PDB file of C-alpha atoms in Angstrom:
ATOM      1  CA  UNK A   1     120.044   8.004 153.895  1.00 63.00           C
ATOM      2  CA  UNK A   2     122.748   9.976 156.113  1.00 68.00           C
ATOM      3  CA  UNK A   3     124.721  10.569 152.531  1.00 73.00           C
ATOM      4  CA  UNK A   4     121.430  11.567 150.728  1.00 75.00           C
ATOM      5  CA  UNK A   5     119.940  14.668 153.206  1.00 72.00           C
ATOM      6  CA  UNK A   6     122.523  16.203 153.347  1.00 76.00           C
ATOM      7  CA  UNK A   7     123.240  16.419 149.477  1.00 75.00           C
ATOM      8  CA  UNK A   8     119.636  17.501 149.082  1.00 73.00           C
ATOM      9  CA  UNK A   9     119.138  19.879 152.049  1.00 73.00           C
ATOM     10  CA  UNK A  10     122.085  21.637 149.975  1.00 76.00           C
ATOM     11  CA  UNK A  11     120.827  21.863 147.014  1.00 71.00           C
ATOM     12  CA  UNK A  12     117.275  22.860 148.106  1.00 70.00           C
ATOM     13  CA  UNK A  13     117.890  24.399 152.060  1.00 72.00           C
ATOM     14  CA  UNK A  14     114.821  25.764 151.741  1.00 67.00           C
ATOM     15  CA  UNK A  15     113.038  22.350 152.086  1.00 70.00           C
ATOM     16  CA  UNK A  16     111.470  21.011 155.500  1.00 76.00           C
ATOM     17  CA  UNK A  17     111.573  17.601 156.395  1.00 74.00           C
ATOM     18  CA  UNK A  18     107.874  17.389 154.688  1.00 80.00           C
ATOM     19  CA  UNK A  19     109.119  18.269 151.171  1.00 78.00           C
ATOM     20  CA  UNK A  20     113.026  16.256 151.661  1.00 74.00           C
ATOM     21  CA  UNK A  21     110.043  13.271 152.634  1.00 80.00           C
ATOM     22  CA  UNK A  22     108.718  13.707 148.895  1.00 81.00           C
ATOM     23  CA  UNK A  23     111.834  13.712 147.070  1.00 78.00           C
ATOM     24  CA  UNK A  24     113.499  10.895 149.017  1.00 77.00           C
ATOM     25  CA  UNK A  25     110.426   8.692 148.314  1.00 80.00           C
ATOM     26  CA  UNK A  26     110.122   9.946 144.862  1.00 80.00           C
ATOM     27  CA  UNK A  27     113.564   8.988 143.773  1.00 76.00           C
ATOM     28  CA  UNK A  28     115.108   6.890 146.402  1.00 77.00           C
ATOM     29  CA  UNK A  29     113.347   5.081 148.733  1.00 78.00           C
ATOM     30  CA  UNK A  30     110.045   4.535 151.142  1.00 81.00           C
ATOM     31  CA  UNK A  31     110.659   6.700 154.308  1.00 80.00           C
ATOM     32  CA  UNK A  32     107.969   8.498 156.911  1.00 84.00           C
ATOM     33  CA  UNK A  33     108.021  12.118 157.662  1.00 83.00           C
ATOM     34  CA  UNK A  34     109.043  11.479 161.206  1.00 83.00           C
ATOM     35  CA  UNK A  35     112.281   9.416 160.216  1.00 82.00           C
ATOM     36  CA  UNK A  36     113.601  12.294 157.869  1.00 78.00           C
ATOM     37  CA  UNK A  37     112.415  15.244 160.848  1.00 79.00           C
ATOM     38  CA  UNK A  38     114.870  12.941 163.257  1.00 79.00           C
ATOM     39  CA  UNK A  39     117.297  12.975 160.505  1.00 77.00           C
ATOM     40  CA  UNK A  40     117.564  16.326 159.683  1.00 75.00           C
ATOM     41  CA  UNK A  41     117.509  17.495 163.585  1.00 78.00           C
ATOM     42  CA  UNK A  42     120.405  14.876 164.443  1.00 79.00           C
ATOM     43  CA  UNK A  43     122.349  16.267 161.712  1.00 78.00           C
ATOM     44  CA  UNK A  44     121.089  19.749 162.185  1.00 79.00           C
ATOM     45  CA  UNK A  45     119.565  20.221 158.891  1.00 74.00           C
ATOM     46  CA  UNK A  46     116.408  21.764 160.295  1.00 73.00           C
ATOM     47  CA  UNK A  47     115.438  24.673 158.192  1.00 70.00           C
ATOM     48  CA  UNK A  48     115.183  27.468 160.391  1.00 67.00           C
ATOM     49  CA  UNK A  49     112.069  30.125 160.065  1.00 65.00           C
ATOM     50  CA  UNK A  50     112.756  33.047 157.510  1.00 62.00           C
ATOM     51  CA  UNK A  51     112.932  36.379 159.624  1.00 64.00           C
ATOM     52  CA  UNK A  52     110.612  38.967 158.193  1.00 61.00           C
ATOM     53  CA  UNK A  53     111.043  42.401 157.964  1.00 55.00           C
ATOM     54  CA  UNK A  54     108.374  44.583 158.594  1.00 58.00           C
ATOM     55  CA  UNK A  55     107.501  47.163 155.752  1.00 56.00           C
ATOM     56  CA  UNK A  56     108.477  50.922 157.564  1.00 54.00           C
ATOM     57  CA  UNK A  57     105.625  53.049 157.645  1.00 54.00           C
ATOM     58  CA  UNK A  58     106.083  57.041 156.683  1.00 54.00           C
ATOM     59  CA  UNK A  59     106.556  58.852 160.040  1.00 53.00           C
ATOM     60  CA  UNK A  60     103.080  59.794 161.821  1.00 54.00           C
ATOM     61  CA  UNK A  61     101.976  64.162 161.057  1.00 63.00           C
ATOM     62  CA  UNK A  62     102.362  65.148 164.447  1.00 62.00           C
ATOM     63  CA  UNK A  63     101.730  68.881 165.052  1.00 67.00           C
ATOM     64  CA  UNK A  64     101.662  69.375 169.028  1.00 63.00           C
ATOM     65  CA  UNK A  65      99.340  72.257 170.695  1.00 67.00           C
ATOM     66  CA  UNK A  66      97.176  72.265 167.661  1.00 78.00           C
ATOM     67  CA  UNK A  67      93.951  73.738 168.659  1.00 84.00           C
ATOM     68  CA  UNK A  68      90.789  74.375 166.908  1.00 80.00           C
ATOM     69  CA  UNK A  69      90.391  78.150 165.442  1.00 88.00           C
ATOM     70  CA  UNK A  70      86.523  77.805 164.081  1.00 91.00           C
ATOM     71  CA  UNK A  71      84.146  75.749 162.644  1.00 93.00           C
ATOM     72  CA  UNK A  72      85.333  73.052 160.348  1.00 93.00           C
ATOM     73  CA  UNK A  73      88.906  73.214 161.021  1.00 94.00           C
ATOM     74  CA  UNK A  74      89.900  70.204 163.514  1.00 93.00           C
ATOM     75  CA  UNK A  75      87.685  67.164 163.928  1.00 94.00           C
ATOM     76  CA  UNK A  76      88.670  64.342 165.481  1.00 92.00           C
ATOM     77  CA  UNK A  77      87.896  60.494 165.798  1.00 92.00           C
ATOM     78  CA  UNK A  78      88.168  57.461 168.212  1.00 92.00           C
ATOM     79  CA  UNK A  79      86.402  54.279 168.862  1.00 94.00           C
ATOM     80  CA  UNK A  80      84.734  53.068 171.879  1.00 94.00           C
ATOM     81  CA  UNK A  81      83.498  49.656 172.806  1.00 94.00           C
ATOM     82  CA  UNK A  82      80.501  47.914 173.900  1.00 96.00           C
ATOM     83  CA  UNK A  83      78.625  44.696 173.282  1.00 95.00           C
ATOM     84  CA  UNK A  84      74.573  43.503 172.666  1.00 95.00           C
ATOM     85  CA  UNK A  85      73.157  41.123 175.721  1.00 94.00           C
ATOM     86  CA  UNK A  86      73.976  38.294 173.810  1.00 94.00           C
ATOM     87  CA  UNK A  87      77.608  39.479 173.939  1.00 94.00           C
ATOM     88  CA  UNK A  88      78.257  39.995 170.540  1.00 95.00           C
ATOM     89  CA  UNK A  89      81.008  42.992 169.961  1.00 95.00           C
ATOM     90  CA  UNK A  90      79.920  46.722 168.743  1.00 96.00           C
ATOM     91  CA  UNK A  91      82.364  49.222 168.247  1.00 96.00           C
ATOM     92  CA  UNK A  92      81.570  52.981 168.331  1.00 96.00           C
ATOM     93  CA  UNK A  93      82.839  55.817 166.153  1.00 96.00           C
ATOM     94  CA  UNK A  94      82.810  59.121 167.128  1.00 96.00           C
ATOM     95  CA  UNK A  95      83.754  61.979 165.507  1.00 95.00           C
ATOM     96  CA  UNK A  96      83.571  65.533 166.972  1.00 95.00           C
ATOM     97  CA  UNK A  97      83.973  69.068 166.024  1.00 95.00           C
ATOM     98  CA  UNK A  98      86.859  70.506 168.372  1.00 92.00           C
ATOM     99  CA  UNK A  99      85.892  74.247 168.074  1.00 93.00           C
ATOM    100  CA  UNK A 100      81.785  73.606 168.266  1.00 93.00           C
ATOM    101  CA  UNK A 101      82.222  70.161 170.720  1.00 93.00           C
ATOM    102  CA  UNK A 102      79.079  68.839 168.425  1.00 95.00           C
ATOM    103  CA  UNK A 103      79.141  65.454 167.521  1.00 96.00           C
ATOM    104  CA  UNK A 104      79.182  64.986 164.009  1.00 95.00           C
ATOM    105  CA  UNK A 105      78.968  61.270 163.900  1.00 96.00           C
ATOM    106  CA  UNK A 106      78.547  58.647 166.470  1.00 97.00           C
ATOM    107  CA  UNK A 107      77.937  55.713 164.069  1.00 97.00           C
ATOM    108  CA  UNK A 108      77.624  52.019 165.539  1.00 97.00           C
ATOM    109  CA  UNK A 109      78.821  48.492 164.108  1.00 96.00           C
ATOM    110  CA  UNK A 110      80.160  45.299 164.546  1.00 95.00           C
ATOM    111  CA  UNK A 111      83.066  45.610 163.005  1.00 93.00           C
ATOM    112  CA  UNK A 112      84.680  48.843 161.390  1.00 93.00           C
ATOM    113  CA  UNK A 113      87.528  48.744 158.273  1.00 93.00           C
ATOM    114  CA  UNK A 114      89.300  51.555 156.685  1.00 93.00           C
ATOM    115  CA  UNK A 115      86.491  51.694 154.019  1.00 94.00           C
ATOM    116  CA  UNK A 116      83.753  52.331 156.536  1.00 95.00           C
ATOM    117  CA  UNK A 117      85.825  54.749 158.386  1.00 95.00           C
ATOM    118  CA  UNK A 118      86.170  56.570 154.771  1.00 95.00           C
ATOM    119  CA  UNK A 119      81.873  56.411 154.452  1.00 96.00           C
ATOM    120  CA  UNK A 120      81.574  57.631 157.241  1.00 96.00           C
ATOM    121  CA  UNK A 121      83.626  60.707 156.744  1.00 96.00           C
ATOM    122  CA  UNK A 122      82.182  61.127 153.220  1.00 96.00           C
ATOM    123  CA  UNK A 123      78.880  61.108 154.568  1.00 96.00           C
ATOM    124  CA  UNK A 124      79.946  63.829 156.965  1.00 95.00           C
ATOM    125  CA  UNK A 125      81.996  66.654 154.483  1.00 95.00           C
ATOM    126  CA  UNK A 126      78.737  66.184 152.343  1.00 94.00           C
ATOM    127  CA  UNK A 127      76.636  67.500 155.013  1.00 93.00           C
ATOM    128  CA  UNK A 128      79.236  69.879 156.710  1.00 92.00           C
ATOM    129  CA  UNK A 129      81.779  70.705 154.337  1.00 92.00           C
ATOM    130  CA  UNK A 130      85.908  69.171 155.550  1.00 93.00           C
ATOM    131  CA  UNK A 131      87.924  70.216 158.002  1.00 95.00           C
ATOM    132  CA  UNK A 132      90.813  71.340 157.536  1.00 95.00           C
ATOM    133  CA  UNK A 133      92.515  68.641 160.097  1.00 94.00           C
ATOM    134  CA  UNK A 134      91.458  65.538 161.092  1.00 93.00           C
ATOM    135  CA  UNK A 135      93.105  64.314 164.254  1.00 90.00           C
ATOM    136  CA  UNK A 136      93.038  60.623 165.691  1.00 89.00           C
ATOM    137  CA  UNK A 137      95.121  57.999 167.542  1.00 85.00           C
ATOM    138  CA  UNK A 138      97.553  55.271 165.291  1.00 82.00           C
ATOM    139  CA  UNK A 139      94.245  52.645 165.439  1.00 83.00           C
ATOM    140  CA  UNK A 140      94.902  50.504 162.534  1.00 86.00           C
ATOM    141  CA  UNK A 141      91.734  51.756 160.598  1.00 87.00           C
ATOM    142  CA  UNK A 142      92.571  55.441 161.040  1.00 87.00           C
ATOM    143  CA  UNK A 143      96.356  55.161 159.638  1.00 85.00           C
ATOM    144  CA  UNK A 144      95.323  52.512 156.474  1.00 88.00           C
ATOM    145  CA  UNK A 145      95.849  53.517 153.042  1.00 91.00           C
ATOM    146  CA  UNK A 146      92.217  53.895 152.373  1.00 93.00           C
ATOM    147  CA  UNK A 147      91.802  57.193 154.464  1.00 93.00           C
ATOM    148  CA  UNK A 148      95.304  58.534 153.505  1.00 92.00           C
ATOM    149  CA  UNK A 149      93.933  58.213 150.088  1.00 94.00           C
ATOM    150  CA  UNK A 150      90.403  59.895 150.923  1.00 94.00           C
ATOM    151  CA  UNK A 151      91.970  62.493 152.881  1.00 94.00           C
ATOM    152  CA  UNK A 152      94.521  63.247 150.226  1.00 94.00           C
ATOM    153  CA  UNK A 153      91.700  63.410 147.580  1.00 95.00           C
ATOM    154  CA  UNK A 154      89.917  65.895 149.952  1.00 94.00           C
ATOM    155  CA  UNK A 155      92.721  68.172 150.986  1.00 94.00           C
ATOM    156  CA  UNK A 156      92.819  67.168 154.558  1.00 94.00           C
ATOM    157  CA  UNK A 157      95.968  67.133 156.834  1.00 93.00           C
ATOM    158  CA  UNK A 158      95.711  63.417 158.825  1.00 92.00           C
ATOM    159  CA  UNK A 159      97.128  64.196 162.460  1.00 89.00           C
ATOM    160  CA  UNK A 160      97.851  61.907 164.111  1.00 83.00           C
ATOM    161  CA  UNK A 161      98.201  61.386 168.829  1.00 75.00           C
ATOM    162  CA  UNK A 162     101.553  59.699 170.007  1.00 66.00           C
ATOM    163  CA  UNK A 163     101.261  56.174 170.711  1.00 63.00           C
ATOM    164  CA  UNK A 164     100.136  55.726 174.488  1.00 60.00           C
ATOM    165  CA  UNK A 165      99.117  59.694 174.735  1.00 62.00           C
ATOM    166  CA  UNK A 166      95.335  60.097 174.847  1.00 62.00           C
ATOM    167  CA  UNK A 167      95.883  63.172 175.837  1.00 60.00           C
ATOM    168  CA  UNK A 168      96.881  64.882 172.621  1.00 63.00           C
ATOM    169  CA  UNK A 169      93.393  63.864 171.632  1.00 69.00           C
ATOM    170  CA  UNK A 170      91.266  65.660 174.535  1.00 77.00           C
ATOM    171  CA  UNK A 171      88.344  66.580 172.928  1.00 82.00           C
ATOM    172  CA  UNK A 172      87.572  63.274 171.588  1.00 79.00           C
ATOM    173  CA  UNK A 173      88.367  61.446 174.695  1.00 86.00           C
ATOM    174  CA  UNK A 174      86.227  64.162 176.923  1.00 88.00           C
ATOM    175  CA  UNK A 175      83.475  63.157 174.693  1.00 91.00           C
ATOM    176  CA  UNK A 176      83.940  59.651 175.149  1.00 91.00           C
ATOM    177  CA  UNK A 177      84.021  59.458 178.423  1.00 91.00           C
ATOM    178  CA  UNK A 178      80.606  61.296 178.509  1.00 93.00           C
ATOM    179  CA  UNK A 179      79.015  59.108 176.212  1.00 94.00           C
ATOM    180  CA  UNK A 180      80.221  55.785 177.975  1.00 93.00           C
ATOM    181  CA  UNK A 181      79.378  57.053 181.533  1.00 93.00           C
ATOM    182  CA  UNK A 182      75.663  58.954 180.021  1.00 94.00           C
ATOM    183  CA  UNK A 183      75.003  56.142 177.597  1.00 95.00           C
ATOM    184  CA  UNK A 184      77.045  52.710 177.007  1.00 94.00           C
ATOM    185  CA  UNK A 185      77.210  52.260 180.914  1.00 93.00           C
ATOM    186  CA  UNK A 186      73.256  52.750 181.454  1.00 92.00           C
ATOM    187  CA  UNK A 187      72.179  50.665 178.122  1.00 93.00           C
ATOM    188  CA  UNK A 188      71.798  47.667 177.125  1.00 93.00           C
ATOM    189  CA  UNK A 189      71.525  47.420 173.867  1.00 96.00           C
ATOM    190  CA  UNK A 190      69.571  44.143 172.527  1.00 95.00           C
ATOM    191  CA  UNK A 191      70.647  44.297 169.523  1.00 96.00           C
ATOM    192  CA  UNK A 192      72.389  46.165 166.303  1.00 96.00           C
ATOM    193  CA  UNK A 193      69.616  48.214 165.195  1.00 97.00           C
ATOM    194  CA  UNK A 194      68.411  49.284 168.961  1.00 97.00           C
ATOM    195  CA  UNK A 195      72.189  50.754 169.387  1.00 97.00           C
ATOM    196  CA  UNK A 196      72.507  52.420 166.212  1.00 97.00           C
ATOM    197  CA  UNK A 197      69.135  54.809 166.995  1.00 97.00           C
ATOM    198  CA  UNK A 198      69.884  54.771 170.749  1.00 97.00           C
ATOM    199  CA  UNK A 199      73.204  56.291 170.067  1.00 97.00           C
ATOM    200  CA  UNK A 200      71.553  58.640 167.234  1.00 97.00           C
ATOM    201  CA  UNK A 201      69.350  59.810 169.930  1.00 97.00           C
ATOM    202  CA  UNK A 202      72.071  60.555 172.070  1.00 96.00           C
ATOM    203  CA  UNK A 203      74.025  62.452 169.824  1.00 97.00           C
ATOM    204  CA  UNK A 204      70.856  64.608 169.149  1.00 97.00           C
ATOM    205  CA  UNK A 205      70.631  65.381 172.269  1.00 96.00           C
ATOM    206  CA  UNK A 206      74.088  66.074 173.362  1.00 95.00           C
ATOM    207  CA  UNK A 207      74.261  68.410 170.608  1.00 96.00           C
ATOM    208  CA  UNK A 208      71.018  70.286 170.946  1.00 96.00           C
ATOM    209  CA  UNK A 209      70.315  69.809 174.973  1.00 94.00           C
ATOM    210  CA  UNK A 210      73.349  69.242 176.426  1.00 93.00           C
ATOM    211  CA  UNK A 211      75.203  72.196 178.054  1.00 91.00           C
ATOM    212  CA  UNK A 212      78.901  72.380 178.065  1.00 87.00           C
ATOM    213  CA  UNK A 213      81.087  74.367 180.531  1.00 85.00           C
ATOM    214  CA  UNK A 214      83.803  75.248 178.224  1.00 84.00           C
ATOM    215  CA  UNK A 215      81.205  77.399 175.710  1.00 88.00           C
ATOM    216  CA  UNK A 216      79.743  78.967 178.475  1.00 88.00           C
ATOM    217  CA  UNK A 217      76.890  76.413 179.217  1.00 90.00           C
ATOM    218  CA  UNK A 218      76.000  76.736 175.962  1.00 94.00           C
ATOM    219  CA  UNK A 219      74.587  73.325 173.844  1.00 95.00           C
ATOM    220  CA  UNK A 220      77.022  72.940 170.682  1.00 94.00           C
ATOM    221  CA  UNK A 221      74.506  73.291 168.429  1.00 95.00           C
ATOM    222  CA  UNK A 222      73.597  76.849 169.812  1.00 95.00           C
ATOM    223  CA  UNK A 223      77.348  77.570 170.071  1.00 94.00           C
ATOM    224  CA  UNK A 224      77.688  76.851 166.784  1.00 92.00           C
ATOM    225  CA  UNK A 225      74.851  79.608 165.551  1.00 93.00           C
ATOM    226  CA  UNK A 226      76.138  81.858 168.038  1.00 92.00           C
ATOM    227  CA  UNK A 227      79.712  81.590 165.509  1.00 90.00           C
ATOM    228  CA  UNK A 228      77.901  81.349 162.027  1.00 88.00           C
ATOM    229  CA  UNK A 229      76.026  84.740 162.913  1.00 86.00           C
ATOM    230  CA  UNK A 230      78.864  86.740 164.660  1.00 84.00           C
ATOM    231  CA  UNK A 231      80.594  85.598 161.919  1.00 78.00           C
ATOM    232  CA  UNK A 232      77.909  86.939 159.109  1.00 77.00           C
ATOM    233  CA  UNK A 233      77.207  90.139 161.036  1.00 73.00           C
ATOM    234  CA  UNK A 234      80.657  91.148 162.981  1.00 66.00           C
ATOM    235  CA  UNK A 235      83.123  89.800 161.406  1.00 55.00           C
ATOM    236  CA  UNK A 236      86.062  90.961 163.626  1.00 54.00           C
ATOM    237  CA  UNK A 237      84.068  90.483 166.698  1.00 51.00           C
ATOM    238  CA  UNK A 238      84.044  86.156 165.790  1.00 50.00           C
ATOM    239  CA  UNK A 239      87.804  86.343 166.601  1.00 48.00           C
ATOM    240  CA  UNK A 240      87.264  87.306 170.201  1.00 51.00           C
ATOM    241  CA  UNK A 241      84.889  84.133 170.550  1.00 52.00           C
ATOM    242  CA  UNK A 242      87.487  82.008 170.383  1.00 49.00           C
ATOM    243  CA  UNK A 243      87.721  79.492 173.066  1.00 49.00           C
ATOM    244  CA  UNK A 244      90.352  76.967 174.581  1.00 40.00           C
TER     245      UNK A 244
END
């Protein structure tokens, strides 16, 4: 047996012990997978794991101190994460409007993938038209091939944070931490369905009764008007109500 292994690891080294087992017994003789793993590790025959190489990525559209110009030109997305009181997992996505801060979407699941990231969006450029960006962290559903494709088909630019720098996504991550500390922290949710319309109630409300400091106390839905109708009556005059 010393003088077979050896012959056959060479002529096959990418058979284990398991598959040497089947050919010795085949065509030689009776022998246990444990006798031919001893073998094969006293005579260092042990086939040793293939290393893969991971597929490189195209680099990540980065385009720092980009900053929303008007309506419809740089939305951005993140998740957030909560549970039901029987502990079950619900992710949150939100997507926001930087120049308006209105919530466009704050849609609720247990689970998202690439595809219902893409709905989602769909959903939203039917009602509101695209933006022009779309800016969001390097979470595994918002860098798949699905949305690349979507986005592509749409003519939006993907733009993407740095990994480990939330802060090149502010305006989402202002928004989330209002919704987690005004919502997700003082609900329980009891199940699927009570989250999705508590959450739709929410993002009614922070759009049309919420005042935010940075548009002059303004809700976003009013904010927004405010733009569509400087913008329909004084033109010139909607470039001076630009805001950081």
């Amino acid at each position: 047996m010393k003088e077979i292994l050896p012959r056959l690891a060479c002529q096959a080294p990418w058979n284990g012990y398991r598959r040497l087992t089947d050919v010795v017994c085949a065509g030689y003789e009776h022998i246990c997978e444990e006798s031919v793993r001893r073998l094969m590790k006293l005579m260092n025959l042990t086939v040793k794991p293939r290393r893969r190489h991971r597929k490189r990525k195209a680099p990540l559209q980065i385009i720092p101190g980009l900053r929303s110009e008007r309506i419809n030109h740089v939305y951005c997305m993140d998740f957030m994460k909560d549970m039901t009181s029987d502990g079950r997992a619900l992710r949150v996505l939100s997507i926001v409007d930087e120049y308006t801060r209105e919530c466009v979407a704050l849609d609720v699941a247990r689970n998202f993938k690439a595809v219902d990231v893409v709905a989602v969006l769909e959903r939203i450029v039917g009602e509101r038209g695209r933006p022009v960006y779309l800016r969001s962290d390097n979470g595994p559903e918002f860098i798949a091939k699905e949305v690349a494709k979507w986005a592509d088909g749409k003519g939006v630019l993907l733009v993407r944070s740095e990994p480990a720098s939330p802060w090149q996504n502010p305006f989402n991550e202002s928004f989330n931490s209002k919704a987690r500390d005004e919502l997700l922290e003082r609900e329980q949710f009891g199940s699927l369905l009570e989250a999705k319309v508590l959450c739709e109630v929410y993002r009614w409300w922070y759009n049309n009764r919420r005042g935010h400091s940075m548009i002059g106390k303004m809700t976003p839905t009013s904010y927004a008007e405010k733009v569509r109708w400087t913008e329909r009556v004084q033109p010139s005059a909607a470039i001076g109500l630009q805001h950081v």
